[in-house]
Tab-separated table of C-alpha atoms in Angstrom:
chain	number	residue	atom	x	y	z
I	1	MET	CA	20.706	-3.040	18.291
I	2	HIS	CA	18.994	-0.137	19.873
I	3	ASN	CA	15.249	0.051	20.821
I	4	PHE	CA	14.298	-2.724	18.284
I	5	THR	CA	10.785	-3.323	18.450
I	6	PRO	CA	10.161	-6.195	15.945
I	7	TYR	CA	7.024	-7.359	16.808
I	8	SER	CA	5.258	-3.999	16.818
I	9	ALA	CA	6.542	-3.127	13.783
I	10	LEU	CA	5.732	-6.177	12.068
I	11	LEU	CA	2.304	-5.963	13.088
I	12	GLY	CA	1.961	-2.083	12.294
I	13	GLY	CA	3.412	-3.059	8.895
I	14	ALA	CA	0.795	-5.469	8.531
I	15	VAL	CA	-1.946	-3.127	9.274
I	16	ILE	CA	-0.325	-0.578	6.920
I	17	GLY	CA	-0.530	-3.682	3.895
I	18	LEU	CA	-4.127	-4.157	4.839
I	19	ALA	CA	-4.893	-0.205	4.777
I	20	SER	CA	-3.103	-0.005	1.322
I	21	ALA	CA	-5.135	-3.127	-0.026
I	22	LEU	CA	-8.297	-1.745	1.129
I	23	PHE	CA	-7.492	1.357	-0.805
I	24	LEU	CA	-6.514	-0.670	-3.949
I	25	LEU	CA	-9.923	-2.647	-3.369
I	26	SER	CA	-12.073	0.390	-3.096
I	27	LEU	CA	-10.377	2.923	-5.719
I	28	GLY	CA	-8.089	0.673	-7.737
I	29	ARG	CA	-4.925	2.698	-7.243
I	30	VAL	CA	-1.551	2.311	-5.790
I	31	CYS	CA	-1.464	3.854	-2.088
I	32	GLY	CA	1.103	6.161	-2.313
I	33	VAL	CA	0.843	9.162	0.130
I	34	SER	CA	2.919	11.495	-1.903
I	35	GLY	CA	0.987	10.839	-4.829
I	36	LEU	CA	-2.400	11.321	-3.187
I	37	PHE	CA	-1.375	14.213	-1.094
I	38	GLY	CA	0.307	15.974	-4.331
I	39	GLY	CA	-2.545	15.351	-6.482
I	40	LEU	CA	-4.669	17.235	-3.900
I	41	LEU	CA	-2.209	20.443	-4.702
I	42	ARG	CA	-2.477	19.928	-8.357
I	43	ARG	CA	-5.458	21.304	-10.270
I	44	GLY	CA	-7.335	18.702	-12.338
I	45	ALA	CA	-5.929	15.687	-10.761
I	46	ASP	CA	-8.559	13.040	-10.560
I	47	ILE	CA	-10.378	11.757	-7.508
I	48	PRO	CA	-10.129	14.914	-5.400
I	49	TRP	CA	-12.776	13.848	-3.018
I	50	GLN	CA	-11.233	10.563	-2.349
I	51	ARG	CA	-7.719	12.443	-2.016
I	52	ALA	CA	-9.244	14.460	0.554
I	53	ALA	CA	-10.681	11.905	2.541
I	54	PHE	CA	-7.784	9.591	2.426
I	55	VAL	CA	-5.484	12.657	3.705
I	56	GLY	CA	-8.449	13.309	6.058
I	57	GLY	CA	-8.252	9.617	7.420
I	58	LEU	CA	-4.385	10.032	8.325
I	59	VAL	CA	-5.054	13.205	10.061
I	60	VAL	CA	-8.068	12.087	11.795
I	61	GLY	CA	-6.001	8.824	12.728
I	62	GLY	CA	-3.362	10.736	14.343
I	63	ALA	CA	-5.695	12.744	16.459
I	64	LEU	CA	-7.281	9.470	17.471
I	65	LEU	CA	-3.804	7.884	18.101
I	66	ARG	CA	-3.028	11.055	20.178
I	67	LEU	CA	-5.975	9.910	22.436
I	68	VAL	CA	-5.683	6.334	22.775
I	69	TYR	CA	-1.646	5.514	22.371
I	70	PRO	CA	0.212	8.575	22.625
I	71	HIS	CA	3.151	6.903	23.066
I	72	ALA	CA	3.073	6.714	19.105
I	73	PHE	CA	4.358	10.291	19.043
I	74	ALA	CA	7.884	12.138	19.920
I	75	ALA	CA	7.697	14.051	23.105
I	76	ARG	CA	7.613	17.603	21.879
I	77	GLU	CA	11.469	18.407	23.394
I	78	THR	CA	13.126	15.260	21.866
I	79	ILE	CA	12.435	15.597	18.290
I	80	ALA	CA	15.391	13.755	17.396
I	81	THR	CA	16.439	14.529	13.828
I	82	ALA	CA	19.523	13.765	12.400
I	83	ALA	CA	20.586	17.121	12.919
I	84	THR	CA	19.378	17.775	16.553
I	85	ALA	CA	20.398	14.180	17.308
I	86	ALA	CA	24.217	14.760	16.502
I	87	THR	CA	26.062	14.771	19.820
I	88	GLN	CA	29.294	16.714	19.774
I	89	ALA	CA	28.006	18.596	17.073
I	90	LEU	CA	29.237	22.031	15.601
I	91	PRO	CA	27.579	24.153	18.457
I	92	TRP	CA	25.111	25.914	16.094
I	93	LEU	CA	23.859	22.999	14.552
I	94	SER	CA	22.802	21.087	17.714
I	95	ALA	CA	21.288	24.132	18.830
I	96	LEU	CA	19.183	24.515	15.953
I	97	PRO	CA	15.281	24.396	16.946
I	98	PRO	CA	13.360	21.614	15.240
I	99	TRP	CA	11.563	23.722	12.775
I	100	ALA	CA	14.834	24.892	11.180
I	101	ILE	CA	15.413	21.402	10.431
I	102	VAL	CA	11.807	20.150	9.357
I	103	VAL	CA	10.988	23.224	6.857
I	104	PRO	CA	14.454	22.227	4.528
I	105	ALA	CA	13.652	18.539	5.150
I	106	GLY	CA	9.818	19.290	4.214
I	107	LEU	CA	10.654	21.063	1.089
I	108	LEU	CA	13.066	18.234	0.022
I	109	VAL	CA	10.628	15.552	0.654
I	110	GLY	CA	7.897	17.413	-1.162
I	111	PHE	CA	10.114	18.469	-4.353
I	112	GLY	CA	11.600	14.828	-4.371
I	113	THR	CA	8.487	12.742	-4.082
I	114	GLN	CA	6.964	14.433	-6.820
I	115	LEU	CA	9.782	14.042	-9.175
I	116	GLY	CA	10.729	10.528	-8.100
I	117	ASN	CA	6.537	9.706	-8.417
I	118	GLY	CA	6.535	8.400	-5.142
I	119	CYS	CA	7.846	7.687	-1.535
I	120	THR	CA	8.229	4.882	0.958
I	121	SER	CA	4.173	3.649	0.649
I	122	GLY	CA	4.082	4.224	-3.010
I	123	HIS	CA	7.330	2.924	-4.095
I	124	GLY	CA	8.423	1.104	-0.858
I	125	ILE	CA	5.388	-0.985	-0.217
I	126	CYS	CA	3.107	-1.130	-3.157
I	127	GLY	CA	5.687	-0.870	-5.898
I	128	ILE	CA	8.166	-3.401	-4.062
I	129	SER	CA	5.149	-5.869	-3.814
I	130	ARG	CA	4.660	-5.744	-7.378
I	131	LEU	CA	8.163	-5.984	-8.568
I	132	ALA	CA	8.122	-2.857	-9.897
I	133	PRO	CA	11.512	-1.859	-11.518
I	134	ARG	CA	11.064	1.578	-11.020
I	135	SER	CA	9.869	1.059	-7.451
I	136	MET	CA	12.583	-0.938	-6.596
I	137	VAL	CA	15.313	1.450	-7.910
I	138	ALA	CA	13.444	4.680	-6.228
I	139	THR	CA	13.347	2.456	-3.139
I	140	ALA	CA	17.225	1.638	-3.492
I	141	SER	CA	17.885	5.143	-3.948
I	142	PHE	CA	15.927	6.739	-1.454
I	143	MET	CA	17.216	4.611	1.213
I	144	ALA	CA	20.705	5.252	0.196
I	145	ALA	CA	20.374	8.992	0.380
I	146	GLY	CA	18.769	8.375	3.693
I	147	PHE	CA	21.538	6.151	5.120
I	148	ALA	CA	24.206	8.686	3.760
I	149	THR	CA	22.500	11.837	5.084
I	150	VAL	CA	22.147	10.608	8.494
I	151	PHE	CA	26.033	9.308	8.174
I	152	VAL	CA	27.292	12.798	6.997
I	153	VAL	CA	25.092	14.649	9.713
I	154	ARG	CA	25.530	12.506	12.746
I	155	HIS	CA	28.863	11.066	12.169
I	156	VAL	CA	30.896	13.510	9.842
I	157	LEU	CA	29.340	16.759	10.807
I	158	GLY	CA	28.389	15.721	14.399
I	159	GLY	CA	31.105	13.737	15.360
I	160	ALA	CA	29.269	11.100	16.976
I	161	SER	CA	30.726	7.758	17.384
H	1	MET	CA	-23.883	12.434	-4.602
H	2	SER	CA	-24.413	9.125	-5.630
H	3	ALA	CA	-24.187	6.085	-2.897
H	4	SER	CA	-21.217	4.647	-4.866
H	5	HIS	CA	-19.199	8.094	-4.703
H	6	ALA	CA	-20.195	8.583	-1.011
H	7	LYS	CA	-18.950	5.102	-0.517
H	8	SER	CA	-15.732	5.574	-2.303
H	9	ILE	CA	-14.958	8.516	-0.102
H	10	ALA	CA	-15.736	6.730	3.010
H	11	ALA	CA	-13.671	3.784	1.997
H	12	SER	CA	-10.609	6.499	1.344
H	13	PHE	CA	-11.195	7.844	4.786
H	14	ALA	CA	-11.195	4.421	6.226
H	15	SER	CA	-7.919	3.488	4.248
H	16	GLY	CA	-6.383	6.730	5.649
H	17	ALA	CA	-7.186	6.120	9.207
H	18	LEU	CA	-6.350	2.427	9.325
H	19	PHE	CA	-2.818	3.463	7.562
H	20	ALA	CA	-2.385	5.743	10.466
H	21	VAL	CA	-3.080	3.307	12.959
H	22	GLY	CA	-0.637	1.090	11.322
H	23	LEU	CA	2.068	3.728	11.401
H	24	GLY	CA	1.673	4.422	14.932
H	25	ILE	CA	1.606	0.788	16.067
H	26	ALA	CA	4.742	0.610	14.011
H	27	GLY	CA	6.446	3.369	15.772
H	28	MET	CA	6.965	5.002	12.398
H	29	THR	CA	5.427	8.332	13.694
H	30	GLN	CA	8.492	8.932	15.571
H	31	PRO	CA	11.258	10.580	13.994
H	32	SER	CA	13.677	8.687	16.062
H	33	LYS	CA	13.005	5.591	15.396
H	34	VAL	CA	13.298	6.090	11.511
H	35	ILE	CA	16.376	7.901	12.202
H	36	GLY	CA	17.449	5.046	14.400
H	37	PHE	CA	17.080	2.675	11.097
H	38	LEU	CA	19.069	5.262	8.759
H	39	ASP	CA	21.757	5.437	11.387
H	40	LEU	CA	23.406	2.144	9.807
H	41	PHE	CA	26.863	3.060	10.896
H	42	GLY	CA	25.714	3.935	14.734
H	43	ALA	CA	23.138	3.231	17.123
H	44	TRP	CA	21.158	0.840	14.393
H	45	ASP	CA	17.268	0.007	14.941
H	46	ALA	CA	16.236	-2.355	12.491
H	47	SER	CA	12.536	-2.008	13.392
H	48	LEU	CA	11.681	0.001	10.037
H	49	ALA	CA	12.878	-3.091	7.952
H	50	PHE	CA	10.389	-5.244	9.700
H	51	VAL	CA	7.540	-2.741	9.285
H	52	MET	CA	8.316	-2.936	5.436
H	53	ILE	CA	8.577	-6.805	5.879
H	54	GLY	CA	5.102	-6.662	7.287
H	55	ALA	CA	3.399	-4.526	5.149
H	56	ILE	CA	5.051	-6.048	1.787
H	57	GLY	CA	4.173	-9.467	3.009
H	58	VAL	CA	0.392	-8.587	3.643
H	59	TYR	CA	0.177	-6.694	0.261
H	60	VAL	CA	1.982	-9.040	-1.887
H	61	VAL	CA	-0.960	-11.436	-0.977
H	62	LEU	CA	-3.918	-9.286	-1.017
H	63	TYR	CA	-2.351	-7.251	-4.389
H	64	ARG	CA	-2.763	-10.650	-6.363
H	65	VAL	CA	-6.030	-11.524	-4.810
H	66	ILE	CA	-7.574	-8.069	-5.764
H	67	THR	CA	-6.340	-7.728	-9.021
H	68	LYS	CA	-7.670	-10.791	-10.321
H	69	ARG	CA	-11.004	-8.697	-10.099
H	70	THR	CA	-12.154	-6.993	-13.541
H	71	SER	CA	-12.214	-3.690	-11.600
H	72	PRO	CA	-12.299	-2.154	-8.191
H	73	LEU	CA	-15.270	-1.702	-6.195
H	74	PHE	CA	-15.731	1.911	-6.689
H	75	ASP	CA	-14.210	2.672	-10.149
H	76	ALA	CA	-14.669	1.306	-13.504
H	77	ARG	CA	-10.897	0.122	-13.950
H	78	PHE	CA	-7.980	-0.341	-11.828
H	79	HIS	CA	-5.375	2.684	-12.490
H	80	LEU	CA	-1.897	1.015	-11.940
H	81	PRO	CA	1.270	2.326	-13.209
H	82	THR	CA	2.684	0.655	-16.286
H	83	ARG	CA	5.802	3.015	-16.804
H	84	ARG	CA	9.005	0.348	-16.421
H	85	ASP	CA	11.863	2.930	-17.626
H	86	LEU	CA	14.486	4.212	-15.467
H	87	ASP	CA	14.933	7.917	-15.930
H	88	ARG	CA	17.462	10.724	-14.333
H	89	ARG	CA	13.922	11.896	-12.769
H	90	LEU	CA	13.030	8.814	-10.716
H	91	LEU	CA	16.725	8.755	-9.323
H	92	LEU	CA	17.286	12.224	-8.491
H	93	GLY	CA	13.906	12.787	-7.035
H	94	SER	CA	14.331	9.697	-4.816
H	95	ALA	CA	17.488	10.960	-3.810
H	96	ILE	CA	16.251	14.420	-2.907
H	97	PHE	CA	13.403	12.787	-1.056
H	98	GLY	CA	15.574	10.482	0.765
H	99	ILE	CA	17.968	13.290	2.070
H	100	GLY	CA	14.923	15.398	3.300
H	101	TRP	CA	13.732	12.136	5.004
H	102	GLY	CA	17.259	11.273	6.824
H	103	LEU	CA	17.231	15.195	7.567
H	104	GLY	CA	13.972	15.152	9.400
H	105	GLY	CA	12.893	11.627	9.966
H	106	TYR	CA	9.565	12.301	8.469
H	107	CYS	CA	8.144	11.167	5.498
H	108	PRO	CA	4.683	11.998	3.818
H	109	GLY	CA	2.618	9.719	5.718
H	110	PRO	CA	4.062	9.721	8.925
H	111	GLY	CA	4.228	13.648	8.761
H	112	LEU	CA	0.449	13.845	8.077
H	113	VAL	CA	-0.651	11.621	10.770
H	114	ALA	CA	1.584	13.396	13.440
H	115	ALA	CA	0.402	16.838	12.277
H	116	GLY	CA	-2.928	15.184	13.008
H	117	SER	CA	-1.769	14.509	16.596
H	118	GLY	CA	-1.214	18.116	17.281
H	119	SER	CA	2.516	18.425	16.744
H	120	LEU	CA	3.342	21.711	15.530
H	121	VAL	CA	6.700	20.487	14.065
H	122	ALA	CA	4.993	17.966	11.899
H	123	LEU	CA	2.817	20.699	11.055
H	124	ALA	CA	5.902	22.806	9.654
H	125	PHE	CA	7.016	19.752	7.747
H	126	VAL	CA	3.492	19.048	6.111
H	127	LEU	CA	3.225	22.798	4.902
H	128	SER	CA	6.952	22.651	3.758
H	129	MET	CA	6.267	19.625	2.153
H	130	ALA	CA	3.332	21.125	0.259
H	131	VAL	CA	5.382	23.917	-0.933
H	132	GLY	CA	8.300	21.682	-2.216
H	133	MET	CA	5.572	19.693	-3.983
H	134	LYS	CA	3.930	22.649	-5.641
H	135	LEU	CA	7.364	24.117	-6.637
H	136	GLU	CA	8.288	20.703	-8.514
H	137	GLN	CA	4.830	20.821	-10.258
H	138	TRP	CA	5.452	24.233	-11.205
H	139	VAL	CA	8.992	23.516	-12.511
H	140	ALA	CA	7.749	20.423	-14.332
H	141	ALA	CA	4.781	22.182	-15.937
H	142	ARG	CA	7.517	24.506	-17.894
H	143	THR	CA	10.437	22.137	-18.210
H	144	TRP	CA	9.820	18.392	-18.782
């Protein structure tokens, strides 16, 4: 197993669970980042100030982490997306700059999370915890798609062993 | 602004900041760790599974406790999803999300946190994600 960090993963996960529970206790809603952010973009969505504050918390949290725990972030030169990590890739693929990957990735994530009504936080954590059938199916679906995408890009196209 | 309104905003901010800290501790703000988990047939890193286990473990317990209340702290009632149907939109949307996630290694939360840390690549991701979301909202208003 590569780069396996079970303890920090469990601890970080527990903190995420706690944050989600705090949100549930306060606003009575699922702590789904895509839903909260998407609602900010949509005219007439409810709790706009609370959505903005939550998103603001994520962003400010990121700034804080940069100050006290910069190790949490990827070094600028080593954004290891599935595409750029392809080793014996088609030359043009491994030579792509990071933004050429994350812009299409962002479009897909944005479109898909709205269409599917959730992401790893809303479906994967809150939904599964509630044993919601829609969330369990959604999670299986995006996990399978994620596995398949990395497999195709890294191993089929990229030729990594 | 009422005191309760102000408190609900503060609580939302606190939730977001705590969520960011959790993601950072868990290593989920590094696309390489996410891609490592999704690289099932390669250099597999199971850490993400442990993040989910930690999060679900805590949330399952607290969810039961919290929803025993008649209402949350800063709203008249709970607003929890009630749908149980499995439709094409759910399946297709999740799959499309998964492809984007596998390509970039970012999902909405980590993308926003990394953007906050000053990563221009993450900012590009977030802006594109916003465009993708608006596009779906626009299409949805016209079709389903």
